[in-house]
Coordinates of C-alpha atoms and ligand atoms in Angstrom, one line a residue:
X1 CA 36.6 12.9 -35.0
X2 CA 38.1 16.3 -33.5
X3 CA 40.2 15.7 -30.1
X4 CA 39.2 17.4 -27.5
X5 CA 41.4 18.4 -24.3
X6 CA 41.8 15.6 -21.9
X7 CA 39.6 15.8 -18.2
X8 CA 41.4 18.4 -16.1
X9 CA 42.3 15.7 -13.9
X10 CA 42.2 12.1 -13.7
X11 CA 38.2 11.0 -12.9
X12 CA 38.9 8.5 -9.8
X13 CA 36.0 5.9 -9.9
X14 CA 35.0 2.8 -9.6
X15 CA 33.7 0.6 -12.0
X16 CA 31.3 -2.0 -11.9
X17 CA 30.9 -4.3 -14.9
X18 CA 27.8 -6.3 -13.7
X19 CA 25.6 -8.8 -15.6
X20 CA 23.8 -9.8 -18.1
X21 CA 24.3 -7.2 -20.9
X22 CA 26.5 -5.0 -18.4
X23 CA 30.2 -6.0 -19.7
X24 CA 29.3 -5.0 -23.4
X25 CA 27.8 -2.0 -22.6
X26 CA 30.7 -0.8 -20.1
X27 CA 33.0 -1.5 -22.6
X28 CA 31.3 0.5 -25.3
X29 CA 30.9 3.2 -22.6
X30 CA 34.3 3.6 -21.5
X31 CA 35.6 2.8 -25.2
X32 CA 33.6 6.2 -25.6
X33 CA 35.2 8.0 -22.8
X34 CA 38.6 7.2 -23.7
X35 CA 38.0 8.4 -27.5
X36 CA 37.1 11.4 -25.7
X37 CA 39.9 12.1 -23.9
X38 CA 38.3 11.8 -20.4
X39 CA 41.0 9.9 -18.0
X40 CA 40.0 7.7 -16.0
X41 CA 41.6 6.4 -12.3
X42 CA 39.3 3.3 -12.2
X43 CA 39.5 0.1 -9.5
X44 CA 37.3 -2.4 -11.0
X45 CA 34.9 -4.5 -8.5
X46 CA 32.7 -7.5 -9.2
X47 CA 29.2 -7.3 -7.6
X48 CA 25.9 -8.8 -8.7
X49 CA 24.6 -12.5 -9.7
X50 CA 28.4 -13.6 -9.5
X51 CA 29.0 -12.1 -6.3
X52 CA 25.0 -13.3 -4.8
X53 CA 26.3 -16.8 -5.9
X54 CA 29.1 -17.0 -4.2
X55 CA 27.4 -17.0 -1.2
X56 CA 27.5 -13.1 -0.7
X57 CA 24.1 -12.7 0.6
X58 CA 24.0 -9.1 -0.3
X59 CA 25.6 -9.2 -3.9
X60 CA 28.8 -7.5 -3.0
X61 CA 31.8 -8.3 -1.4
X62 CA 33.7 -6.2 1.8
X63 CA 36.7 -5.4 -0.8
X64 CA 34.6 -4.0 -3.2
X65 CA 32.8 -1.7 -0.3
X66 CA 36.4 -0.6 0.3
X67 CA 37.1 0.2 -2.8
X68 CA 33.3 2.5 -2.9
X69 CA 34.2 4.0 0.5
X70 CA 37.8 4.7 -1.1
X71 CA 36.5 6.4 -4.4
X72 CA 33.2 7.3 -3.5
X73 CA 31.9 7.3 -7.1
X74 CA 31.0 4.6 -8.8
X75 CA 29.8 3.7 -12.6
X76 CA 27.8 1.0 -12.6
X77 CA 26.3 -1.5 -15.2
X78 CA 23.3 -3.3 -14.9
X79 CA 23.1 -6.6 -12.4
X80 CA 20.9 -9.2 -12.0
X81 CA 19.4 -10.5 -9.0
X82 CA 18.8 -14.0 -8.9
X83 CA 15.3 -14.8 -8.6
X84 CA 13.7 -17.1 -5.7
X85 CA 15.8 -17.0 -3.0
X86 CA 15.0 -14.2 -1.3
X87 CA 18.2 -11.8 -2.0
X88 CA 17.6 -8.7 -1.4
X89 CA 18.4 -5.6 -4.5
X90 CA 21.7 -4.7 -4.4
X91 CA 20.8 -1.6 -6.3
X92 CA 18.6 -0.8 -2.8
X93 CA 21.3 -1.5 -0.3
X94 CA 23.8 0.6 -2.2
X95 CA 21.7 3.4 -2.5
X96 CA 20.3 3.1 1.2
X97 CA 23.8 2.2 2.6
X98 CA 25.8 4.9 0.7
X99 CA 23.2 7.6 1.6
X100 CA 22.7 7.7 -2.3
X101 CA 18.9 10.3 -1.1
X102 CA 18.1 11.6 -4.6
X103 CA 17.5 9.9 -7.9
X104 CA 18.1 11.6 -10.7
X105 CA 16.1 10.3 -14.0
X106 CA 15.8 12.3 -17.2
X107 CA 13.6 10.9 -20.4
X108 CA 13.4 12.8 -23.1
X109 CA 12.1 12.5 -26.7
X110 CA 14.4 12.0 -29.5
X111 CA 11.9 12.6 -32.3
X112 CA 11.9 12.1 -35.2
X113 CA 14.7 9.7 -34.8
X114 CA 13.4 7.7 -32.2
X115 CA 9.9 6.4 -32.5
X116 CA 7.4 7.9 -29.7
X117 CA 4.0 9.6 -29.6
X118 CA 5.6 12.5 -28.2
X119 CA 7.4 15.2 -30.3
X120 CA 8.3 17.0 -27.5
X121 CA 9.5 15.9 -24.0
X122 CA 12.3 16.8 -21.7
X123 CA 11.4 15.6 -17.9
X124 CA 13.8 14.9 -15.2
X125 CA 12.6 12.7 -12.3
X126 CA 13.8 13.3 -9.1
X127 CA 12.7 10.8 -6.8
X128 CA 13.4 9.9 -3.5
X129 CA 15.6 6.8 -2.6
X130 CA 16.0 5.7 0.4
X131 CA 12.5 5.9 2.5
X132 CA 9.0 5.2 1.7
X133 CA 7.5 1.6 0.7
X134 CA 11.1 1.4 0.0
X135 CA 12.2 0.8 4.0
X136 CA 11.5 -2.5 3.6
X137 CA 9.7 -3.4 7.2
X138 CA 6.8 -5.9 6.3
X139 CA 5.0 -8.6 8.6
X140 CA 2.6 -11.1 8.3
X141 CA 0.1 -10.0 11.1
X142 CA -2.6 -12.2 11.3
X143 CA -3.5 -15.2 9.0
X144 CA -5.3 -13.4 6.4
X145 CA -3.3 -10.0 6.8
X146 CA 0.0 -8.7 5.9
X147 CA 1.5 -5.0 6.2
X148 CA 4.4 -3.0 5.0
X149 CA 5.5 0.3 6.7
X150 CA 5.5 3.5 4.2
X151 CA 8.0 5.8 6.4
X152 CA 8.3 9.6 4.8
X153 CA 10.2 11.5 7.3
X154 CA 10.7 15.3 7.2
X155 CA 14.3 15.6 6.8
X156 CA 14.1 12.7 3.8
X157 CA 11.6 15.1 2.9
X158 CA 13.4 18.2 3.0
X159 CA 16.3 16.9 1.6
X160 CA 15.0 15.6 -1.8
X161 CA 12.7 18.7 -2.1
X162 CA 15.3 21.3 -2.2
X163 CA 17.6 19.0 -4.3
X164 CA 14.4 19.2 -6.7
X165 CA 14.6 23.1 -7.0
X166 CA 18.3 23.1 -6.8
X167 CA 18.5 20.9 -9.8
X168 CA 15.7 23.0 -11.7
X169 CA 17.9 26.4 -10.5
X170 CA 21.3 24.5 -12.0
X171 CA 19.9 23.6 -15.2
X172 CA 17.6 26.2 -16.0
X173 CA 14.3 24.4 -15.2
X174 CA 11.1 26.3 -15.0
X175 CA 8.9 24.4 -12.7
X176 CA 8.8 21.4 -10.3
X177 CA 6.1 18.9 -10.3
X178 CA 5.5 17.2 -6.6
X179 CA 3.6 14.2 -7.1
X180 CA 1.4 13.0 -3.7
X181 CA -1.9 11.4 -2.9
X182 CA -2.2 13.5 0.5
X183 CA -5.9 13.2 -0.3
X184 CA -5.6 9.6 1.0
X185 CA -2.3 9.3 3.0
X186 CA -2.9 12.9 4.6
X187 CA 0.0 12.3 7.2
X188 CA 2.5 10.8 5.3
X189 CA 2.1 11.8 1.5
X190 CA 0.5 15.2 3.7
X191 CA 3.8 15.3 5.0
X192 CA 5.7 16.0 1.6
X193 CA 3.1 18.0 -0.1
X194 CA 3.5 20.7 2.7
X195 CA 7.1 20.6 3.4
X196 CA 6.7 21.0 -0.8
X197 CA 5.0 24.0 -0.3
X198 CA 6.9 25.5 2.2
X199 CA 10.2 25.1 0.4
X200 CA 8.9 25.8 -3.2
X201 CA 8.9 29.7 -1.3
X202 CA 12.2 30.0 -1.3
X203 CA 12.5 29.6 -4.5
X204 CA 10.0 32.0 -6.3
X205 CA 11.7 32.1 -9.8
X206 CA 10.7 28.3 -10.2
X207 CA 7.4 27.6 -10.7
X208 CA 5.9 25.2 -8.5
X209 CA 2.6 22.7 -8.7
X210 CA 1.2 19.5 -6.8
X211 CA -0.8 16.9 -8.5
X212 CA -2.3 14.0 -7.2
X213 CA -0.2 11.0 -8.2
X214 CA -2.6 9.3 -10.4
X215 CA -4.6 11.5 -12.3
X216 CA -0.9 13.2 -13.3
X217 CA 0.4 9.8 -13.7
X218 CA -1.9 9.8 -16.6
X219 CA -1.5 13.4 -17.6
X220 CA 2.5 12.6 -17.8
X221 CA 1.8 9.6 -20.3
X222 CA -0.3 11.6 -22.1
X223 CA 1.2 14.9 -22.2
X224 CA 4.7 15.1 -20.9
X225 CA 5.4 18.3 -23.2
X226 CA 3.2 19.8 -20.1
X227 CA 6.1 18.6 -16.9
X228 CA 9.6 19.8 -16.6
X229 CA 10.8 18.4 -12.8
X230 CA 9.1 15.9 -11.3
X231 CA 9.6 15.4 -7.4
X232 CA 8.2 12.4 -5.5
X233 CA 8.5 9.4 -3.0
X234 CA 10.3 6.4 -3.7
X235 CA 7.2 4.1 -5.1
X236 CA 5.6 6.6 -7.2
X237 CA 8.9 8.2 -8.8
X238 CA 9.7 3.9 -9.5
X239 CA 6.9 4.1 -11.7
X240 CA 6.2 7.0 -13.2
X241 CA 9.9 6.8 -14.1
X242 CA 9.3 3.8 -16.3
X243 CA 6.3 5.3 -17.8
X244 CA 8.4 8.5 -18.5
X245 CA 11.4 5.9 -19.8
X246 CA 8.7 4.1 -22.0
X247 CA 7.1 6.5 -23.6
X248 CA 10.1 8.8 -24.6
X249 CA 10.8 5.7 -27.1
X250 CA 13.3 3.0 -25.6
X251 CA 14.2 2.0 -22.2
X252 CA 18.1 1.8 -23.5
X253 CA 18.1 5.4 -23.6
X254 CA 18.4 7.4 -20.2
X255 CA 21.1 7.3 -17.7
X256 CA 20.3 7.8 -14.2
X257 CA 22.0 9.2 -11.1
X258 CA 21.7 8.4 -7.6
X259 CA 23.3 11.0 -5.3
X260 CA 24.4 11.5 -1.7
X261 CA 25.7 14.1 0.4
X262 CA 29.3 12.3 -0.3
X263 CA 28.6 9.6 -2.6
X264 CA 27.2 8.7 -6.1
X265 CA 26.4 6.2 -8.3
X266 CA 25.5 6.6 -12.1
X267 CA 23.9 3.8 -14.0
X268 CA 21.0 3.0 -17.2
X269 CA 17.7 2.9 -16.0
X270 CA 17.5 -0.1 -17.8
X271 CA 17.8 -4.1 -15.8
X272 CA 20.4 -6.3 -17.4
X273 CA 18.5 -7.8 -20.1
X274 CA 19.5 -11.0 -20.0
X275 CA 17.3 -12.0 -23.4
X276 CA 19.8 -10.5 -25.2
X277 CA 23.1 -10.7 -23.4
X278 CA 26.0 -12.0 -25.4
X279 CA 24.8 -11.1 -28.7
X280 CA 26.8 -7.9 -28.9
X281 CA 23.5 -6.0 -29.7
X282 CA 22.4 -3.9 -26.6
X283 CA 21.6 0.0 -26.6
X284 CA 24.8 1.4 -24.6
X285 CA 23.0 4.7 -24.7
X286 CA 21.6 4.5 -21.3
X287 CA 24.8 4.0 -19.6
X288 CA 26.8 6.4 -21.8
X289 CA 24.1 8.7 -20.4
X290 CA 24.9 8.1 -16.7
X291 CA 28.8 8.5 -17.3
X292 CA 27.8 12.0 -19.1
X293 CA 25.9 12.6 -16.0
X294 CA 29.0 11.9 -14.1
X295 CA 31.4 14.0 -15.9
X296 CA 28.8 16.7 -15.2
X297 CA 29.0 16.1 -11.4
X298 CA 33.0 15.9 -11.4
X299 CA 32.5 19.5 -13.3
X300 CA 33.3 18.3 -17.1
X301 CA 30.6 19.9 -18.3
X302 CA 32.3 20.9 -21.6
X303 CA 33.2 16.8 -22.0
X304 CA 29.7 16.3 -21.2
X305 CA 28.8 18.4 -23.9
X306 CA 31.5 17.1 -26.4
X307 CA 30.0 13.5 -25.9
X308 CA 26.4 14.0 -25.7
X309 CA 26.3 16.3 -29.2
X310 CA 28.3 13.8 -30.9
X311 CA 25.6 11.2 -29.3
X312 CA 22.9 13.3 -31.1
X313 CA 24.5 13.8 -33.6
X314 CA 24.7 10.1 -34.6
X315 CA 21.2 9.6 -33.9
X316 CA 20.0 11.8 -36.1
X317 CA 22.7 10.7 -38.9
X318 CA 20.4 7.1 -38.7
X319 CA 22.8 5.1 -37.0
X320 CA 20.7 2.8 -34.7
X321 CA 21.3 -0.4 -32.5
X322 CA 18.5 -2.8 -33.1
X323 CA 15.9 -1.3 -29.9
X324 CA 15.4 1.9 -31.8
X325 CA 15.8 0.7 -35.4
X326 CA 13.2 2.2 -37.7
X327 CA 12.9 1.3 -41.4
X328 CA 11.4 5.0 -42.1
X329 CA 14.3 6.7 -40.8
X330 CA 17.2 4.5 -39.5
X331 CA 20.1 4.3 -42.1
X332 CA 22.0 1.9 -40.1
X333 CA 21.4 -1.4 -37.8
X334 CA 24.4 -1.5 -35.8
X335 CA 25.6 -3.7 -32.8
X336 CA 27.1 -2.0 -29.7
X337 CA 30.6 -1.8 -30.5
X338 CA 29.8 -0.9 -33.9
X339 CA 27.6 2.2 -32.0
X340 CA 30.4 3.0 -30.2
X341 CA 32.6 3.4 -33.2
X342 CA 30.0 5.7 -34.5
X343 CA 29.8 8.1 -32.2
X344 CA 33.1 8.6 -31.4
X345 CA 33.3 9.3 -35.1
X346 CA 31.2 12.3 -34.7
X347 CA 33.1 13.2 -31.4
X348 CA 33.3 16.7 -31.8
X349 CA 31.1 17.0 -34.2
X350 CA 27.1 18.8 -33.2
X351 CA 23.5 18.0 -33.9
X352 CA 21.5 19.8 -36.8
X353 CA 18.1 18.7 -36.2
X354 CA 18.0 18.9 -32.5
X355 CA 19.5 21.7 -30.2
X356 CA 23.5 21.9 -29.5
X357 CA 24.0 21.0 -26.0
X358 CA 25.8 23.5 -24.1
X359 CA 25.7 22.3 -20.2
X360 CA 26.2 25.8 -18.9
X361 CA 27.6 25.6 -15.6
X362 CA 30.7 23.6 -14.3
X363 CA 29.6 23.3 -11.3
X364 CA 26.7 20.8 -11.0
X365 CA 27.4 19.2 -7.9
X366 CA 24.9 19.9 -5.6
X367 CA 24.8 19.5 -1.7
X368 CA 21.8 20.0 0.6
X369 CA 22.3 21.2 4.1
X370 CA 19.9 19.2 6.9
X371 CA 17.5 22.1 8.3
X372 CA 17.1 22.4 12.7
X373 CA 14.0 22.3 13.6
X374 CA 13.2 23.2 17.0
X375 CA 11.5 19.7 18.4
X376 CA 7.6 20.1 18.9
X377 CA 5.6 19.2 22.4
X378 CA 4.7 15.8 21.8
X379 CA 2.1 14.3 24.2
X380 CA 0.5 10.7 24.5
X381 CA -3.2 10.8 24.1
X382 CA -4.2 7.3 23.3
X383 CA -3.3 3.6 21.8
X384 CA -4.4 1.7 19.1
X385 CA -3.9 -2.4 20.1
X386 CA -4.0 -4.4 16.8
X387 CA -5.1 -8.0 17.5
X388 CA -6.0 -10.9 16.1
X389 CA -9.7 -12.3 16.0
X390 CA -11.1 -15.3 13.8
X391 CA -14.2 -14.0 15.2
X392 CA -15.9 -11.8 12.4
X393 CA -18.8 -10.7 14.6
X394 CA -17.8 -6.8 15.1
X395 CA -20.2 -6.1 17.7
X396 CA -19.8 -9.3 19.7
X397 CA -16.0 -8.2 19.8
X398 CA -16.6 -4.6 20.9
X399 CA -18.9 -5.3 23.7
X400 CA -16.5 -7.6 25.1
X401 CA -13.5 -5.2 24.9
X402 CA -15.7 -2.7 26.5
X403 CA -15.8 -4.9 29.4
X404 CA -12.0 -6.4 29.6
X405 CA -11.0 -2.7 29.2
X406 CA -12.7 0.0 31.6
X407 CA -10.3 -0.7 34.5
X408 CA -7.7 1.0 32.3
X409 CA -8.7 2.7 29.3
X410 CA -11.7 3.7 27.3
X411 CA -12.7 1.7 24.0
X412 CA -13.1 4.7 21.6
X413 CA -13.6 2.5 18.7
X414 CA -12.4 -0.6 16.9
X415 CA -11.8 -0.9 12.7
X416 CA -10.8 -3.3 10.4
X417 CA -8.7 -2.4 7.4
X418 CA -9.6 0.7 8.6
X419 CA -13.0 1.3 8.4
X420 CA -15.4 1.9 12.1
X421 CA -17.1 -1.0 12.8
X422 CA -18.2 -0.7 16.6
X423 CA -19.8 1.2 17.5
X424 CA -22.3 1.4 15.0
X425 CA -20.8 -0.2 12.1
X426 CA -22.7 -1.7 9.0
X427 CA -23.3 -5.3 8.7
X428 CA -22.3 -4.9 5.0
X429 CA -18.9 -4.1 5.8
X430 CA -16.3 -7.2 5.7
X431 CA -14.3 -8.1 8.1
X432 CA -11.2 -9.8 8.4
X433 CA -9.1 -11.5 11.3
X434 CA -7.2 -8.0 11.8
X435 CA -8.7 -5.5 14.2
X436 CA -7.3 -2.2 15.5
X437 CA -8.8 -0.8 19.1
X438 CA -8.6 2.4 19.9
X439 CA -8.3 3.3 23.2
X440 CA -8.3 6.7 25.1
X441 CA -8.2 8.1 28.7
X442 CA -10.8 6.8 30.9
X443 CA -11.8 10.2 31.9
X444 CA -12.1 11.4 28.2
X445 CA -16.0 13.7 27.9
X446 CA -17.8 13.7 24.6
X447 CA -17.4 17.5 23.1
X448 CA -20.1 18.0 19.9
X449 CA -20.8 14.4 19.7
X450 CA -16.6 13.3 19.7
X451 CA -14.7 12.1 22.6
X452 CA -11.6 14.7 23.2
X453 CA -8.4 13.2 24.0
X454 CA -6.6 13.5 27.3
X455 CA -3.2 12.3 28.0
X456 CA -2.5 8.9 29.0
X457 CA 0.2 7.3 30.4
X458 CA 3.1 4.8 28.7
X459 CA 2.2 2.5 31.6
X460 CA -1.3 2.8 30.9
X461 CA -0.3 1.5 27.4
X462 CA 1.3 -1.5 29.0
X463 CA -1.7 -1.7 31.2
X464 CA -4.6 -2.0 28.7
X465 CA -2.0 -4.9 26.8
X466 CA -1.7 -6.7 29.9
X467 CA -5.0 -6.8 30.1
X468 CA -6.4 -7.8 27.1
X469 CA -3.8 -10.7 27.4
X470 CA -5.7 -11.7 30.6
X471 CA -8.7 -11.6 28.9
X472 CA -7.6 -14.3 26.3
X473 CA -7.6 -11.5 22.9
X474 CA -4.6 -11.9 20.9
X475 CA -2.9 -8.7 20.8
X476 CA -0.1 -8.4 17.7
X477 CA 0.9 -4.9 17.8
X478 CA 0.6 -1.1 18.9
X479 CA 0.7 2.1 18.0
X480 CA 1.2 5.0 20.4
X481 CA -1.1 7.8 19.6
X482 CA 0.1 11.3 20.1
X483 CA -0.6 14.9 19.3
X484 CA 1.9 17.6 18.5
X485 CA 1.9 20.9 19.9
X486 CA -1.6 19.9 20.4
X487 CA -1.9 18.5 16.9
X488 CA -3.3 15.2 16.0
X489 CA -0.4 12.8 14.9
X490 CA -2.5 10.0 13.5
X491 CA -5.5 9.3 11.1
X492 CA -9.1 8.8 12.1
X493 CA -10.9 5.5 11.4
X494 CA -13.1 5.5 7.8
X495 CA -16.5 6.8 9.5
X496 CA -15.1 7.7 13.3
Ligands
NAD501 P1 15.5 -5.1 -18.5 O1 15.5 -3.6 -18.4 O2 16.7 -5.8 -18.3 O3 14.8 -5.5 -19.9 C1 13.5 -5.1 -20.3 C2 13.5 -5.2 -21.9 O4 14.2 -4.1 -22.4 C3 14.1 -6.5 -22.4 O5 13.4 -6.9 -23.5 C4 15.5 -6.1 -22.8 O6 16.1 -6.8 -23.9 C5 15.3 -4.6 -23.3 N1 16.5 -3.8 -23.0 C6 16.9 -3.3 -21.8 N2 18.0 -2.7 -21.9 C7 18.3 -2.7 -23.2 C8 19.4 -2.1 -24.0 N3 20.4 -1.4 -23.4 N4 19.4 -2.3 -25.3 C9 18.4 -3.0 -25.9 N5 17.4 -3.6 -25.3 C10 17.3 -3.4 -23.9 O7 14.4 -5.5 -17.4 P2 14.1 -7.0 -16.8 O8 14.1 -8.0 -17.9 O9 12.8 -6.8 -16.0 O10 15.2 -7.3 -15.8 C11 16.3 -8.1 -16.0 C12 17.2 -8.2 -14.8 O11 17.8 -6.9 -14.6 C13 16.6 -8.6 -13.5 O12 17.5 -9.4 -12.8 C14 16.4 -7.3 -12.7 O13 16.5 -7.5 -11.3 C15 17.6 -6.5 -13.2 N6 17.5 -5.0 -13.1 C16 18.7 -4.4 -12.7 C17 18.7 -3.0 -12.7 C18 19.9 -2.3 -12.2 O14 20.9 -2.9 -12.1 N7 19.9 -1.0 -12.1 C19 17.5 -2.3 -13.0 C20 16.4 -3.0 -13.4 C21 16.4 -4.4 -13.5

């Protein structure tokens, strides 16, 4: 081992231990950063299974939020949430309450070394954290039908875009991949493709493409030589994210970050494996990769450098925890300490087989201003009343709306699960107990064969509810409908 020069200063963090297989890889982690002269201010906090079963509903106590809102960065092993009791991710609640927008995931091959189809891959994930499917607002409507709310907003939007082309700018990245399936979803998934393209301009020396999220979901696993940065919404970057994890060779690998204006919070990508917690034998890879990550964003980018290389460097020499071991190329099967011995015995030593690292720039931290928008004209044009109808006779339904309705507002059509079925729907098409009504101003004319809308009022929107109360339908919800600056805000029935 050749010593390096200690951190320029003291890194002040907290740690967070966690479950399952979390306590042996922290320790080989940080046994790692100490070898490697990186110092380290650390308050230690207990969150996770221990914390849920205490009676902490959320998995994590008030002190150790003050210690987070103290430090502001954490390093964070793997916890478990305890099944069947309807706790809610801890990882999710961090990231949402900490504004933690962007999540960093990098997989990359290590062939030959590590077994995968791919020879060559280097992709960095950046997904979005906080929005999306992700929101967490779901009902049960009716009997047979339940919802959940998939929110993209523009300044989410905005945000984790340019921290996509800022990343690719820092690290010298050629292109960024957005990932969307705006063919379906044109509003919200419509939404980030365009503010995609509008920001991808300002940065003309990256490269910039869309694909549709599931024919490149395929082209990734098959392919991945062809992506560089990916940039998506919460759900899809989940995924894809494990498929790029998967196929680069070992889930114990890659480290992720999740970063905020003010905080951040580096981590494996991996859960905590409790099949094989205790036994001394997990990958600490994947975490050592999130604390070289956070070195890089505290601006030790030579440390980062001096600790991945030697990382390499052991890989290659054969020296393999039991996820990765190979017979045709492993020398070694070591346990996790044992790992962690061997690296830092090749601390300041470099690959041969694959490329020195050099992280070229110290300053990796990188902080996205919101963007003013002037606020557009927004006008109220119509409502759609969701209600509940055992009923499955479309027709039957629609001619009785039409009548309860015309004192206020104009039936413009009713679906269910989306599709037109009155007027003129198909008998073929099923029905279930969950129907949507749209209605628009009474005084709205038919121009080319399509009603135009006219504004309504919001006590018109009370109105039509009040109504179809008196009439004995079950109304469940509503949904404003609004244009703005005289665009359409919301999506047309399948066959309207
Ligand atoms: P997992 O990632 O813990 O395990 C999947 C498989 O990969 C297991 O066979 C495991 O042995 C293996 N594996 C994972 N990490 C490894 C390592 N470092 N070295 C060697 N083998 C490794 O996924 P899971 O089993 O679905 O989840 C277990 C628990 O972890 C659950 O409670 C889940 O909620 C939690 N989880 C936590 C996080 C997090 O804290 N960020 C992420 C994912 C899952």
């Amino acid at each position: 081992m050749k010593e390096s020069a200690s951190t320029t200063k003291p890194l002040s963090i907290v740690i967070a231990k966690g479950d399952g297989i979390g306590p042996e890889i922290m320790d080989a982690t940080l046994k790692i950063l100490e070898a490697a002269n990186v110092q380290i201010d650390a308050t230690h906090i207990e969150i996770g299974e221990k914390a849920f079963l205490a009676g902490n509903t959320s998995g994590i106590t008030e002190d150790a939020w003050d210690a987070i809102h103290q430090k502001k960065v954490i390093l964070k092993a793997p916890i478990t949430t305890p099944q069947g009791k309807g706790y809610k991710s801890l990882n999710v609640t961090i990231r949402k309450s900490l504004g933690l927008f962007a999540n960093v995931r990098p997989a990359v091959s290590y062939h030959p070394y590590v077994k995968t189809n791919h020879e060559v891959m280097d992709i960095v994930m950046i997904r979005e954290n906080e929005e999306d499917l992700y929101a967490g607002i779901e009902h049960q409507q009716t009997d047979e039908v339940t919802q959940c709310l998939k929110l993209i907003s523009r300044p989410g939007t905005e945000k984790i875009v340019r921290y996509a082309f800022e990343y690719a700018r820092k690290f010298n990245r050629k292109k960024v991949t957005c990932l969307v399936k705006d063919n379906i979803m044109k509003i919200t998934d419509g939404l980030f493709h365009s503010i995609f393209k509008e920001i991808s301009k300002e940065y003309p020396d990256i490269e910039a493409e869309s694909q549709i999220i599931d024919i490149a979901s395929a082209r990734i696993a098959n392919r991945p030589q062809d992506y560089d940065v990916l940039v998506t919404s919460n759900l899809y970057g989940d995924i894809v994210s494990d498929i790029t994890a998967e196929i680069s060779g070992s889930v114990g690998l890659a480290g992720s970050s999740n970063i905020g204006q003010e905080y951040a919070m580096f981590e494996a990508i991996h859960g905590s494996a409790p099949d094989i917690a205790g036994k001394g034998i997990a990958n600490p890879s994947g975490l050592l990769h999130g604390a070289i990550q956070m070195l890089q964003y505290f601006g030790e980018a030579e440390k980062a450098a001096y600790i991945q290389n030697a990382w390499l460097r052991t890989i290659e020499d054969g020296m393999h925890t039991g996820d990765i071991y190979n017979d045709s190329i492993s020398k070694k099967k070591l346990n996790t300490s044992e790992f962690a011995d061997a690296v830092i015995e090749r601390l300041g030593q470099n690959p041969e087989h694959f490329a020195k690292i050099e992280f070229n720039s110290d300053d990796t931290r990188i902080v996205i201003k919101d963007t003013e928008h002037a606020p557009r004209k927004k006008e109220l044009v119509g409502v759609d009343v969701f209600i509940d109808d055992k009923n499955r006779d479309a027709e039957a339904l629609g001619n009785s709306l039409v009548d309860a309705s015309k004192e206020v507002l104009k039936l413009k059509m009713i679906t269910n699960r989306g599709v037109k079925v009155y007027p003129g729907g198909m008998k073929s098409t099923f029905c279930t107990d969950h129907w949507r009504l749209r209605f628009i101003s009474k005084s709205a004319e038919k121009v080319n064969g399509q009603y135009e809308y006219k504004n309504i009022t919001a006590q018109e929107v009370i109105d039509i509810q009040s109504q179809l109360v008196k009439s004995g339908f079950d109304v469940i919800k509503t949904e404003n409908l609004y244009t703005f600056d005289g665009k359409i805000g919301f999506s047309l029935g399948q066959g309207e």
